[in-house]
Every structure is written in C-alpha cells, then in structure tokens.
Amino acid sequence: MKVVIPYRLDINNGYELRYAIRSMVKYFTPLSGVVLIGDKPKWYNGEHIQCQDNSPFKERNIVNKILGSPYEDFLFSNDDIFALKPFDETLPNYYSGTLTDAKVHGKYILRRDAVKSVYPD
C-alpha cells in the first residue's frame, strides 16, 4: 500500500517531512512506497506528482492534491504524522460523525467551514 502525502514546501525544506516518511518506512508494514503530491524538497527522490495550490483555502488544496492520486487505496498522511510503533492497513477509523457535529476551536472553525463549503453533506 502506498502512503500519499499532499505537501507544500516550508521554510525548513521538508525537515518534518523527512522524519514523517522515515517513520512510515520503519513502522508501516505493507508499505509499497511513498507518493508526494504537490511541492518536492530537493532531497526527496521518491515518487512525486506535481500539483500547484490554486485556492486560498489550505483544505481545498489538500483535497485537490489527494484527488490527483493515481491510487484508489492508500494511507493518507502528512508531514505532521509520525508512526511510533508498528501498524498495518487494518487501522480503526478514529473519526466518525459529520463536520457539523465536530467540536473545533480557534482557527479550526474556519478550516472546518472551508471543508464544509466544498463538501456540505
């Protein structure tokens, strides 16, 4: 199974991304590769799909990148997700319910509303 990571370059040239990928390689047992969608740090030499951000909403850009994945089955990840112990594709779904019912605070209210504007139901 591929790990798909939508990515936008940061000021640290993908420092967190490097360790997020390293943790997936170490602990995700059915890993068949990592696919970076979006920007690409100079050090990264894996599979990459170029995709530009064309929305002022971070979440919409992430959705557009994920929709550009050529794989139907994949593990969604990002540069803030680090595996800390072995796991496989039988992960439970930790999030259930609707966005309307989500209890969010601060800047996440705007992000939730941005996602709801794209996917209202």
Coordinates of C-alpha atoms in Angstrom, one line a residue:
M1 CA 0.0 0.0 0.0
K2 CA 1.2 3.5 -0.9
V3 CA 1.4 6.4 1.6
V4 CA 0.2 9.5 -0.1
I5 CA 1.3 12.9 1.3
P6 CA 0.0 16.2 0.0
Y7 CA 2.8 18.6 0.5
R8 CA 3.7 22.3 0.2
L9 CA 7.3 23.4 0.7
D10 CA 8.1 25.1 4.0
I11 CA 10.9 27.3 5.3
N12 CA 12.7 24.2 6.7
N13 CA 12.9 22.5 3.3
G14 CA 10.8 19.5 4.5
Y15 CA 12.6 18.7 7.8
E16 CA 9.4 17.3 9.4
L17 CA 8.5 15.6 6.1
R18 CA 11.8 13.7 6.1
Y19 CA 11.1 12.2 9.6
A20 CA 7.5 11.6 8.9
I21 CA 8.5 9.5 5.8
R22 CA 11.2 7.8 7.8
S23 CA 8.7 6.7 10.5
M24 CA 6.3 5.3 7.9
V25 CA 9.1 3.3 6.2
K26 CA 10.1 1.9 9.6
Y27 CA 6.6 1.1 11.0
F28 CA 4.0 0.7 8.3
T29 CA 4.3 -3.0 7.3
P30 CA 2.5 -3.2 4.0
L31 CA 4.3 -0.1 2.7
S32 CA 5.0 -0.3 -1.1
G33 CA 6.1 3.3 -1.5
V34 CA 5.5 7.0 -0.7
V35 CA 3.9 9.4 -3.1
L36 CA 4.4 13.1 -2.6
I37 CA 1.8 15.2 -4.3
G38 CA 2.4 19.0 -4.6
D39 CA 5.8 20.5 -4.0
K40 CA 9.0 18.5 -3.7
P41 CA 12.0 19.2 -1.5
K42 CA 15.4 19.0 -3.2
W43 CA 16.4 16.0 -1.1
Y44 CA 13.3 13.9 -1.9
N45 CA 13.9 11.3 -4.7
G46 CA 10.7 9.1 -4.4
E47 CA 7.6 9.2 -6.5
H48 CA 6.3 12.7 -7.0
I49 CA 3.2 14.2 -8.7
Q50 CA 3.4 18.0 -9.3
C51 CA 0.3 19.8 -8.2
Q52 CA 0.0 23.6 -7.6
D53 CA -2.0 25.2 -4.8
N54 CA -4.7 27.2 -6.5
S55 CA -7.0 28.1 -3.7
P56 CA -6.7 30.4 -0.7
F57 CA -8.1 27.5 1.5
K58 CA -5.5 25.1 2.7
E59 CA -8.0 22.3 3.0
R60 CA -9.2 22.7 -0.6
N61 CA -5.6 22.5 -1.8
I62 CA -5.2 19.3 0.2
V63 CA -8.3 17.8 -1.3
N64 CA -7.2 18.7 -4.8
K65 CA -3.9 17.0 -4.3
I66 CA -5.5 13.9 -2.9
L67 CA -7.9 13.7 -5.8
G68 CA -4.8 13.8 -8.1
S69 CA -3.6 10.5 -6.6
P70 CA -3.4 7.7 -9.2
Y71 CA -4.1 5.2 -6.4
E72 CA -7.5 4.2 -5.1
D73 CA -6.3 2.5 -1.9
F74 CA -3.7 4.4 0.0
L75 CA -2.8 5.6 3.5
F76 CA -3.3 9.4 3.7
S77 CA -0.5 11.1 5.7
N78 CA 1.3 14.4 6.0
D79 CA 4.4 15.9 7.4
D80 CA 2.9 16.1 10.9
I81 CA 2.1 12.4 11.3
F82 CA 4.8 10.2 12.8
A83 CA 4.4 6.5 13.3
L84 CA 5.7 5.5 16.7
K85 CA 5.1 1.8 16.6
P86 CA 4.4 -0.9 14.0
F87 CA 1.0 -0.9 12.3
D88 CA -0.8 -2.2 9.2
E89 CA -3.7 -1.3 7.0
T90 CA -6.3 -2.5 9.5
L91 CA -6.3 0.8 11.4
P92 CA -9.6 1.7 13.0
N93 CA -11.4 4.9 11.9
Y94 CA -10.8 7.2 14.8
Y95 CA -13.0 10.0 13.4
S96 CA -16.7 9.4 12.8
G97 CA -19.7 11.7 12.5
T98 CA -20.2 14.8 10.5
L99 CA -18.2 18.0 10.3
T100 CA -21.3 19.8 11.6
D101 CA -21.0 17.8 14.8
A102 CA -17.2 18.3 15.2
K103 CA -16.2 20.3 18.2
V104 CA -13.5 22.6 17.0
H105 CA -12.0 25.8 18.4
G106 CA -9.9 28.7 17.1
K107 CA -8.5 28.6 13.6
Y108 CA -10.0 25.2 13.0
I109 CA -13.5 26.7 12.9
L110 CA -12.5 28.4 9.6
R111 CA -10.9 25.3 8.3
R112 CA -14.0 23.2 9.1
D113 CA -16.2 25.7 7.4
A114 CA -13.9 25.8 4.3
V115 CA -14.2 22.0 4.0
K116 CA -17.9 22.2 4.5
S117 CA -18.2 24.7 1.7
V118 CA -16.7 22.1 -0.7
Y119 CA -18.4 19.0 0.8
P120 CA -21.6 20.3 2.5
D121 CA -23.0 16.9 3.4

